[in-house]
CSV table of C-alpha atoms in Angstrom, one decimal:
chain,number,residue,atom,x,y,z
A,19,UNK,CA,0.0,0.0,0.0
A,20,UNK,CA,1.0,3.5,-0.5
A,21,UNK,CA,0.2,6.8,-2.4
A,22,UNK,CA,1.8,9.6,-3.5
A,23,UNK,CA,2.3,12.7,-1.1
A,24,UNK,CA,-0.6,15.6,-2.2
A,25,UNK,CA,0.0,19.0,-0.6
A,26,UNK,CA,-2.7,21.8,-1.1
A,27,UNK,CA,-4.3,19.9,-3.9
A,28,UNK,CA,-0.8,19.7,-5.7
A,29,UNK,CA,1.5,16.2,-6.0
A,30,UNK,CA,5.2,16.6,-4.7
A,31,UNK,CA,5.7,13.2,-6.5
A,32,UNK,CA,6.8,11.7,-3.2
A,33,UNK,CA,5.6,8.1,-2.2
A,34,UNK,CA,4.5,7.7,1.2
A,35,UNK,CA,4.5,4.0,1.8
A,36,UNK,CA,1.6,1.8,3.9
A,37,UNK,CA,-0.4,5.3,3.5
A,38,UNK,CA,-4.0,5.2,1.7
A,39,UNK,CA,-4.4,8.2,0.0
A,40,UNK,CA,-7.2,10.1,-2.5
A,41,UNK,CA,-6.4,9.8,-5.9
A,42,UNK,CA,-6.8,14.2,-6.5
A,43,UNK,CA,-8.0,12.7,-9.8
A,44,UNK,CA,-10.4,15.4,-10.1
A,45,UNK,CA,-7.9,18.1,-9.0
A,46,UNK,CA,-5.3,16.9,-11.4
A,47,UNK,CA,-7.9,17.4,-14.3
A,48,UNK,CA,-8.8,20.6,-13.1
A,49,UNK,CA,-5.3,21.5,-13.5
A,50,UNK,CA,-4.4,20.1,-16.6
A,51,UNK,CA,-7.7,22.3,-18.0
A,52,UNK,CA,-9.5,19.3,-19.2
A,53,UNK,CA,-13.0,20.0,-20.3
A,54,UNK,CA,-15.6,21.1,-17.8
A,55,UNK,CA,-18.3,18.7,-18.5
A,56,UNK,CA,-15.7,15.6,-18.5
A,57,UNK,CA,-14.9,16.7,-15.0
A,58,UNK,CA,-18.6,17.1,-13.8
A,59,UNK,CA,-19.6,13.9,-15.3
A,60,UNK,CA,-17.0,12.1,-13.5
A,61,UNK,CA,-18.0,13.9,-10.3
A,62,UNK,CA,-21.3,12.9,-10.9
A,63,UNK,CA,-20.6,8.9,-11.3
A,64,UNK,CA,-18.8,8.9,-8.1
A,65,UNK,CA,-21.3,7.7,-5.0
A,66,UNK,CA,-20.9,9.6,-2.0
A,67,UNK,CA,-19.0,7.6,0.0
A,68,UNK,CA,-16.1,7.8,-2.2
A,69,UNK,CA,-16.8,12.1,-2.7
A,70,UNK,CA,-16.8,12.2,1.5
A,71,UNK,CA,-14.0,9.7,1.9
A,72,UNK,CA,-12.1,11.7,-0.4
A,73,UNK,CA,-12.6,15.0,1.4
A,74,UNK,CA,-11.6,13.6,4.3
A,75,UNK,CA,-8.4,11.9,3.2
A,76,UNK,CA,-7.7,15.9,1.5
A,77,UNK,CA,-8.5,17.1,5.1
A,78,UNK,CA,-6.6,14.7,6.9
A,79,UNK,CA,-3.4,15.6,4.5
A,80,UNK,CA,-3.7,19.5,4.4
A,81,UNK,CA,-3.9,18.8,8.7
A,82,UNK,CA,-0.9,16.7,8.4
A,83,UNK,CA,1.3,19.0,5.8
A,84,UNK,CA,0.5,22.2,8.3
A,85,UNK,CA,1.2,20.1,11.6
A,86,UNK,CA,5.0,19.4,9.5
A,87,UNK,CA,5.3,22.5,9.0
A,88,UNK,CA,4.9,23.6,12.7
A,89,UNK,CA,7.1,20.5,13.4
A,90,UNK,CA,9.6,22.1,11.2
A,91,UNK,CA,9.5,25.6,12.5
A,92,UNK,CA,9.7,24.2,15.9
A,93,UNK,CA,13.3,22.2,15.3
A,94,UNK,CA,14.4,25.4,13.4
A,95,UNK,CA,13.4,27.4,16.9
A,96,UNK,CA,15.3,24.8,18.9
A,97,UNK,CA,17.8,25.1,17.1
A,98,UNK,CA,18.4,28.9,17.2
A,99,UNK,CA,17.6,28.7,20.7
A,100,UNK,CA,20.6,26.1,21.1
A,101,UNK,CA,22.9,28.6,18.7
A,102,UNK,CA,21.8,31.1,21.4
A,103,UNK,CA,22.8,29.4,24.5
A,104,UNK,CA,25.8,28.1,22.7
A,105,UNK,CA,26.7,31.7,22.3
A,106,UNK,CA,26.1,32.7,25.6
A,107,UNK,CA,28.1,30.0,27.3
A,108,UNK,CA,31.2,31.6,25.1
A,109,UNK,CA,30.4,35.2,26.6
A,110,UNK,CA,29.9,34.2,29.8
A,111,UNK,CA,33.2,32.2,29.5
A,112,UNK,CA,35.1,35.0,28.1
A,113,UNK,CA,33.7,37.5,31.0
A,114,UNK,CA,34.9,35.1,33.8
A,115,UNK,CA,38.2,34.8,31.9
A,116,UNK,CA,37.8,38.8,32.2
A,117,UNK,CA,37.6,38.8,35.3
A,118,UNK,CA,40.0,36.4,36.3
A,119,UNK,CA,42.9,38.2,34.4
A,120,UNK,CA,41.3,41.6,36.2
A,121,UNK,CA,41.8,40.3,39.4
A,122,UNK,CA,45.5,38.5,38.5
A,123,UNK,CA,46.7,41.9,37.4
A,124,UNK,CA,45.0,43.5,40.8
A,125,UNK,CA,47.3,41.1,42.4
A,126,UNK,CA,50.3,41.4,40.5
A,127,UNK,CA,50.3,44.7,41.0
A,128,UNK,CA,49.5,44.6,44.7
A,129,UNK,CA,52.2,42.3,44.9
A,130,UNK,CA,54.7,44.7,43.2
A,131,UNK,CA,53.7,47.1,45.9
A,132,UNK,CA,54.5,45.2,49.1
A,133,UNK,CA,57.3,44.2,47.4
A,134,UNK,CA,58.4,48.0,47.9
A,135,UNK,CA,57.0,48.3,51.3
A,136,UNK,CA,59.3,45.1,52.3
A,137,UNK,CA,62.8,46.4,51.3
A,138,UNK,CA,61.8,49.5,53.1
A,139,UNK,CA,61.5,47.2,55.8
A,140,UNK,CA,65.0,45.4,55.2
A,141,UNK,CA,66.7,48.6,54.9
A,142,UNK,CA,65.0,49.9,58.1
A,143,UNK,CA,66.3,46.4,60.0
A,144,UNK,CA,69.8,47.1,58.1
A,145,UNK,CA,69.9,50.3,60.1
A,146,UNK,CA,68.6,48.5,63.8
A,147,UNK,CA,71.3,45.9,63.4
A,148,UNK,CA,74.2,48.7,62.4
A,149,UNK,CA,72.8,51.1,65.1
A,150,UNK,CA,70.6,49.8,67.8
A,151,UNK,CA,70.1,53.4,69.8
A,152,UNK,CA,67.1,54.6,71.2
A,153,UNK,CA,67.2,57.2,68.7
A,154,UNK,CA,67.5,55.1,65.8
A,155,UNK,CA,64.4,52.8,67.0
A,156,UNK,CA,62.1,55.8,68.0
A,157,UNK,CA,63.5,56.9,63.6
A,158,UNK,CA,62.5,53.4,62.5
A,159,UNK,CA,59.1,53.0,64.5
A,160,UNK,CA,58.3,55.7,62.4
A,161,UNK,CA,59.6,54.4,59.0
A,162,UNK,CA,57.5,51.3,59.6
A,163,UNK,CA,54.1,53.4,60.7
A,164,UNK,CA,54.7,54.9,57.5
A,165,UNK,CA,55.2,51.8,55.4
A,166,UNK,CA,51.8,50.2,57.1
A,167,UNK,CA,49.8,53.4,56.9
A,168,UNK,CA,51.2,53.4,53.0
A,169,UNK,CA,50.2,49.4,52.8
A,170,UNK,CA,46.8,50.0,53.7
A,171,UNK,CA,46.5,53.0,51.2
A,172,UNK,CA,47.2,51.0,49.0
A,173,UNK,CA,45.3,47.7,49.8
A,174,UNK,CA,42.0,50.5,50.2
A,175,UNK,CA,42.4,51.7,46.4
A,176,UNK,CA,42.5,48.0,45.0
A,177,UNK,CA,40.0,48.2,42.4
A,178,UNK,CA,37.8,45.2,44.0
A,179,UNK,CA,37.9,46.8,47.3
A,180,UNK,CA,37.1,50.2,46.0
A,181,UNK,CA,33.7,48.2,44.1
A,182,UNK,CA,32.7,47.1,47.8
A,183,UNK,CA,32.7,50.5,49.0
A,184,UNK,CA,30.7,52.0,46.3
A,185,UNK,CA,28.3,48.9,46.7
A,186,UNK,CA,28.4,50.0,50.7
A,187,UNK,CA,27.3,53.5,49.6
A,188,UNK,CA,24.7,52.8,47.2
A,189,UNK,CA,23.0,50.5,50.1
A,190,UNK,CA,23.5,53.4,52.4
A,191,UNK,CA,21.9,55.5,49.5
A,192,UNK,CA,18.8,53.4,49.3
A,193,UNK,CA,18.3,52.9,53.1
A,194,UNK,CA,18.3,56.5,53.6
A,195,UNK,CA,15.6,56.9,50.5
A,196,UNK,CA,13.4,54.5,52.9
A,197,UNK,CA,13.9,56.9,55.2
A,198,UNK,CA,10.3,59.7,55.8
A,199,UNK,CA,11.0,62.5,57.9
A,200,UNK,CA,8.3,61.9,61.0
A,201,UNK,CA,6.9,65.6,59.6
A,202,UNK,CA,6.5,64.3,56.2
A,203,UNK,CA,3.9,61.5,57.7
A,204,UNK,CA,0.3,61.8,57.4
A,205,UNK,CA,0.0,60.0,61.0
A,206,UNK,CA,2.6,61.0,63.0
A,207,UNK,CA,3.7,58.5,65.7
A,208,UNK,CA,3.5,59.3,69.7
A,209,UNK,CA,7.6,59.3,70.3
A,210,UNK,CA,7.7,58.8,74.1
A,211,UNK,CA,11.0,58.3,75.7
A,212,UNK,CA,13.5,55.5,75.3
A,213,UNK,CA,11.8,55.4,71.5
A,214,UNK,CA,14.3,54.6,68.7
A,215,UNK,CA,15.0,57.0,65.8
A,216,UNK,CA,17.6,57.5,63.0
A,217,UNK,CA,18.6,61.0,62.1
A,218,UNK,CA,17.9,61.4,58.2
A,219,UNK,CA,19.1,64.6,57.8
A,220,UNK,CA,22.5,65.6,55.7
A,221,UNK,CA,25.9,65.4,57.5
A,222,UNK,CA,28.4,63.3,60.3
A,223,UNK,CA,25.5,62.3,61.7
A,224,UNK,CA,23.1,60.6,58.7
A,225,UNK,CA,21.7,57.4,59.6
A,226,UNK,CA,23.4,57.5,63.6
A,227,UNK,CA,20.4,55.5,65.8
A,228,UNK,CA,19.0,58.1,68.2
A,229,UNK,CA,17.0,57.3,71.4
A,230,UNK,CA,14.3,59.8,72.4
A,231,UNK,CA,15.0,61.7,75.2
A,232,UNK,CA,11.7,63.6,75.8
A,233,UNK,CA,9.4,65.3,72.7
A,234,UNK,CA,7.4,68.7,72.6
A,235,UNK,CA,6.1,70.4,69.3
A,236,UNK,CA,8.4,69.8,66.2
A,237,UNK,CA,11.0,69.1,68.1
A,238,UNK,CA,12.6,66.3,69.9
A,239,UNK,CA,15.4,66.1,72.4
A,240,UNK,CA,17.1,62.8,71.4
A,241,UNK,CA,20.7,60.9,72.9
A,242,UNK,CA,23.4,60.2,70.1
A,243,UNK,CA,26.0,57.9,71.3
A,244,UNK,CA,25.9,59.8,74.8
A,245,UNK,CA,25.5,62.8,73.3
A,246,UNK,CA,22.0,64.9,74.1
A,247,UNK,CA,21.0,67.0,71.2
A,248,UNK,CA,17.7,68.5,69.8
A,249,UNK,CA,16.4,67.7,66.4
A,250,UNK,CA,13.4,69.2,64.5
A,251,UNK,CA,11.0,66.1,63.2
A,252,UNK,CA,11.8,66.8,60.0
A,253,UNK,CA,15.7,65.2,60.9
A,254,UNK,CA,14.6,62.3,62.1
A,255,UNK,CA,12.7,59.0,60.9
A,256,UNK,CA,11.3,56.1,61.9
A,257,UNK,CA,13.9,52.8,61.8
A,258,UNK,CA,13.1,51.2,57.9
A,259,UNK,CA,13.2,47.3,57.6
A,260,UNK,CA,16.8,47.5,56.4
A,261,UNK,CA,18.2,49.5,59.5
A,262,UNK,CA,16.1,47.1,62.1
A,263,UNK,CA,17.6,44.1,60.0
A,264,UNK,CA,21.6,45.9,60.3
A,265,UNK,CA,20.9,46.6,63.8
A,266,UNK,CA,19.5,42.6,64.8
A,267,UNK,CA,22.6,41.4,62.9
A,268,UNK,CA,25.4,43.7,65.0
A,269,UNK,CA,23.3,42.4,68.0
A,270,UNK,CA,24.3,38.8,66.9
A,271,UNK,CA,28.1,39.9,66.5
A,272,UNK,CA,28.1,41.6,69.2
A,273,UNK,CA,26.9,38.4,71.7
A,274,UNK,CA,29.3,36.1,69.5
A,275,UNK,CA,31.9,38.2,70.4
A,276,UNK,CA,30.7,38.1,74.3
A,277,UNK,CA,31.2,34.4,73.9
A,278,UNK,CA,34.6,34.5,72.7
A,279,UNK,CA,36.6,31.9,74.8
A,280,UNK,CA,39.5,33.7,77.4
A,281,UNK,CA,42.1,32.0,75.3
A,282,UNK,CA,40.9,33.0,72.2
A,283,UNK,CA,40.5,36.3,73.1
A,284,UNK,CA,44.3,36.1,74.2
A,285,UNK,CA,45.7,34.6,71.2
A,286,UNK,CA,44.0,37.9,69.2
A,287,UNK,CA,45.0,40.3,71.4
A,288,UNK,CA,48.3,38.8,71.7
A,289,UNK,CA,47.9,39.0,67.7
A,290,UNK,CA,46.9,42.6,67.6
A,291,UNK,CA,50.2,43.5,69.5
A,292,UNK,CA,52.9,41.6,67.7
A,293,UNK,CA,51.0,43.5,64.7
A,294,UNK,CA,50.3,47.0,65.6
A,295,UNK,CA,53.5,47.1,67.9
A,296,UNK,CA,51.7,47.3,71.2
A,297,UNK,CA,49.6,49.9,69.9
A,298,UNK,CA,46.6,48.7,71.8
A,299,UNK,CA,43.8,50.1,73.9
A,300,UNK,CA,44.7,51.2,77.7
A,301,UNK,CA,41.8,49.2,78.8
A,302,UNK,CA,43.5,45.9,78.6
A,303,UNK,CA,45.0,44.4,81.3
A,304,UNK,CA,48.7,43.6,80.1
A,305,UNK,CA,49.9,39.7,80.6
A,306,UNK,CA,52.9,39.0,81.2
A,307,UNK,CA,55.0,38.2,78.7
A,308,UNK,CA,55.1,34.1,80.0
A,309,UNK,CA,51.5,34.0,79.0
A,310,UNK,CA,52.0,34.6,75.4
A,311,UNK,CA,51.3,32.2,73.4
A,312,UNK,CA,52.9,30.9,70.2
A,313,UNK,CA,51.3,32.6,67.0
A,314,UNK,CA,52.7,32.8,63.3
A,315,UNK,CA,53.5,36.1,63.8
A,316,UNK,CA,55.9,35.2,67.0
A,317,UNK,CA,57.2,32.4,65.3
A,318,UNK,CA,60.4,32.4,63.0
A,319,UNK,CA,60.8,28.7,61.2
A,320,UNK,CA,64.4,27.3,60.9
A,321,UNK,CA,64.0,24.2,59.7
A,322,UNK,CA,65.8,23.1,56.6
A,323,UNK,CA,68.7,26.5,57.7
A,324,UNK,CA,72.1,26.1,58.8
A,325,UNK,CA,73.2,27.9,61.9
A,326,UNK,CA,73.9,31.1,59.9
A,327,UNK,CA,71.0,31.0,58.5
A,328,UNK,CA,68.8,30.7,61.3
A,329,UNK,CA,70.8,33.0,63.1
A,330,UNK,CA,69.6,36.0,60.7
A,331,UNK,CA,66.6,35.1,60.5
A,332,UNK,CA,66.3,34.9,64.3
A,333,UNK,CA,67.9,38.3,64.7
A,334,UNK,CA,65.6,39.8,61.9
A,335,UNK,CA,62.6,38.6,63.7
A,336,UNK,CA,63.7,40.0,67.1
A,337,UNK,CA,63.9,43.1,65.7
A,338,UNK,CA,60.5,43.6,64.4
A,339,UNK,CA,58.7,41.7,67.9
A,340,UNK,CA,61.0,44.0,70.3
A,341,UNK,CA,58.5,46.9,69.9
A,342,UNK,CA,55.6,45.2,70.7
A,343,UNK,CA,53.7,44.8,74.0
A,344,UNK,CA,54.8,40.9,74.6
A,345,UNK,CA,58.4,41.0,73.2
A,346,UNK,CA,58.6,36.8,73.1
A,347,UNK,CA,59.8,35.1,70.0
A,348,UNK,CA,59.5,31.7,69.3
A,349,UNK,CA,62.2,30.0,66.9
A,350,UNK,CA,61.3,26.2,65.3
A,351,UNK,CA,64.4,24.3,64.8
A,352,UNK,CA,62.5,21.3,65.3
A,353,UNK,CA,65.2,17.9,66.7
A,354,UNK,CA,66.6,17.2,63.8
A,355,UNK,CA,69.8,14.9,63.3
A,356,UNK,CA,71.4,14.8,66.8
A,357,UNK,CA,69.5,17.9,67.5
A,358,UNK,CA,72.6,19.7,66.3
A,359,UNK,CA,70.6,23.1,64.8
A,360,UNK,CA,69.0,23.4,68.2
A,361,UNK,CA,71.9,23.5,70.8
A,362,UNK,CA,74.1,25.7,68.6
A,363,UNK,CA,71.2,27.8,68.4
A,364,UNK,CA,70.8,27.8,72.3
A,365,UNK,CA,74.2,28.1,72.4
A,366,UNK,CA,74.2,31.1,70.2
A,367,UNK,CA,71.4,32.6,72.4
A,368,UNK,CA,72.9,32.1,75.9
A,369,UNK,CA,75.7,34.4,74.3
A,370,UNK,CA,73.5,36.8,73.0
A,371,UNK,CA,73.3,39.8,75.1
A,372,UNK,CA,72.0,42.5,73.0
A,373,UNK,CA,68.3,41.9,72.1
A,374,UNK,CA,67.8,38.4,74.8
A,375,UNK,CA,66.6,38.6,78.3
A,376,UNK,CA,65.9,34.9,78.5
A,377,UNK,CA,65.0,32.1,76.9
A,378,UNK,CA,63.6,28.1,77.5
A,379,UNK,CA,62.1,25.4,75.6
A,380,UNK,CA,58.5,26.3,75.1
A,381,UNK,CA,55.7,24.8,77.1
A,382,UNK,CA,54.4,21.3,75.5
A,383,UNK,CA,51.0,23.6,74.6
A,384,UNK,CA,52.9,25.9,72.5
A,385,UNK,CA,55.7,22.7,70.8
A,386,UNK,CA,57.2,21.7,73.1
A,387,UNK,CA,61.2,21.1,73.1
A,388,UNK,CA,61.0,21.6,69.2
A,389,UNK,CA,60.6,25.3,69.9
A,390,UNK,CA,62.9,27.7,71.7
A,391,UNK,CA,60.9,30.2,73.7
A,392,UNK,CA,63.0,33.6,73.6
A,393,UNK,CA,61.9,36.6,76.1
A,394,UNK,CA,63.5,40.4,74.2
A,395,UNK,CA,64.9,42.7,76.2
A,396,UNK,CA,62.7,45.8,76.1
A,397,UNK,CA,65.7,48.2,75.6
A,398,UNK,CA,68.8,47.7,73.6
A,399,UNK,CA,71.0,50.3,75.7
């Protein structure tokens, strides 16, 4: 069985096999123009069943060619669709590629910078080894405040850093647009004291949390961090979503940092100093320098050096931890063969005079024997 493919009326001359199909006799001899009464005639010796079978069979087919046709638009749409997402795949790849470089360079140049900032510092600690005076140290404390303050300068124009302070701005930007001034309210609140405000007005003081102090008129006395003030009611506003949201989260830093363990908070504090050069706040009780413990940044590794070796890089690190608040200095040397690093190194420190005041193996909690705990003299004179 099969027939040959009809589409509007006219043959494509394909055959569609196991498919019953109308003949489009009477089309074809429409087409070819052959005389009129012929083709009624024939019409009229065809029974009905055949004439309605026939339509339908047409039907059916003109169905069939427009559902291809669909079928055909459809897979050319998918197939766009696919070149599209094809396409985006290779921008999106070529944006994180972008990106990637973008921050490589941020680095590399970053990089270049600290690499500037350390030979200051290695010239500085050429100086404190050639002249350790109290004049020279007070000259090279400042050096190095310079260096850091210039580090940090640096490290705040990165370009990525810069993008998260705009980003901080803009939300600052749109949490003071939430922001109505109480006189700009259709129903103005009843402020009654200990109430909670935010100044929306222009200046130092834009978006500071203010607690009502007492209210009369179009004015209200608020507290500011301590600090009593009066305000008209077109300064102030009523806390938006975003500020009760901030405020809830410092809450939850705030009690995590409550819960900070002792030692932790030791080990950071103990951090802070070695970093900032005991630059630290006078409410802190100061530990003795037997309590500090044994950080990365009071630790100078030796192993894999020979004596010499460890013996500048001791020195080096002495000189940059004898400023700080805890002036301790641990030195890794590890056992090794014989543990021959290690006693020349103690050897080497029960002669030095200049920056040691003491030193010991470290407690087991901080190394144990593998360490050399060394307490700095505070002055070199």
């Amino acid at each position: 069985v099969g027939a040959m493919q009809f589409i509007r009326g006219m043959p494509t001359y394909k055959l569609l096999p196991g498919v019953v199909g109308e003949s489009f006799a009477l089309s074809v001899a429409e087409r070819l123009n052959l005389p009129r009464y012929v083709i009624d005639r024939a019409s009229e010796l065809m029974d009905s069943d055949t004439k309605e079978m026939g339509d339908l069979i047409r039907n059916m087919e003109d169905q069939k060619a427009l559902i291809d046709e669909q079928v055909m638009e459809l897979e050319n749409k998918k197939k766009e669709l696919e070149q599209l997402e094809q396409e985006m795949k290779k921008q999106q790849q070529k944006l994180e590629r972008e990106q990637l470089n973008a921050r490589r360079d941020e680095a590399a140049k970053f990089a270049k910078k600290l690499e500037e900032k350390e030979r200051v510092l290695e010239e500085v600690l050429e100086k404190l080894k050639s002249d350790p005076s109290k004049k020279m140290i007070a000259r090279s404390w400042d050096e190095i405040k310079y260096v850091r303050r210039d580090a940090l300068t640096e490290a705040e124009n990165v370009p990525s850093v810069l993008r998260k302070k705009q980003q901080a701005a803009a939300d600052a930007d749109e949490q003071f647009a939430e922001m109505v001034p109480i006189s700009e309210m259709r129903n103005k609140p009843d402020l009654n004291e200990g109430d909670t405000l935010v100044i929306c007005k222009k200046g130092a003081l834009s978006g500071k949390e203010a607690t009502v102090v007492s209210a009369s008129g179009k004015k209200v006395n608020v507290s500011v961090q301590g600090m009593q003030m009066s305000l008209k009611l077109a300064e102030v506003a009523l806390p938006p979503k975003s500020f009760v949201v901030m405020k809830a989260n410092e809450k939850r830093n705030m009690e995590a940092k409550d819960t900070m363990s002792k030692m932790a908070r030791r080990a950071l504090e103990a951090e802070e100093g070695a970093f900032t050069g005991g630059a630290v706040s006078g409410t802190v009780k100061k530990e003795s320098s037997g309590s500090v413990m044994r950080l990365s940044s009071n630790t100078v590794d030796c192993l894999g050096c020979s004596f010499e070796e460890a013996r500048r890089k001791s020195e080096n690190k002495f000189a940059m931890v004898m400023m700080s608040k805890n002036p301790v200095v641990y030195i890794l040397h590890g056992h090794g063969a014989n543990g021959i690093l290690k006693q020349k190194i103690r050897d080497w420190l029960g002669r030095e005079k200049q920056f040691v005041k003491s030193f010991r193996a470290a407690d087991t909690s901080d190394g144990g024997d593998a360490f050399t705990k060394v307490e700095l003299k505070t002055s070199l004179l």
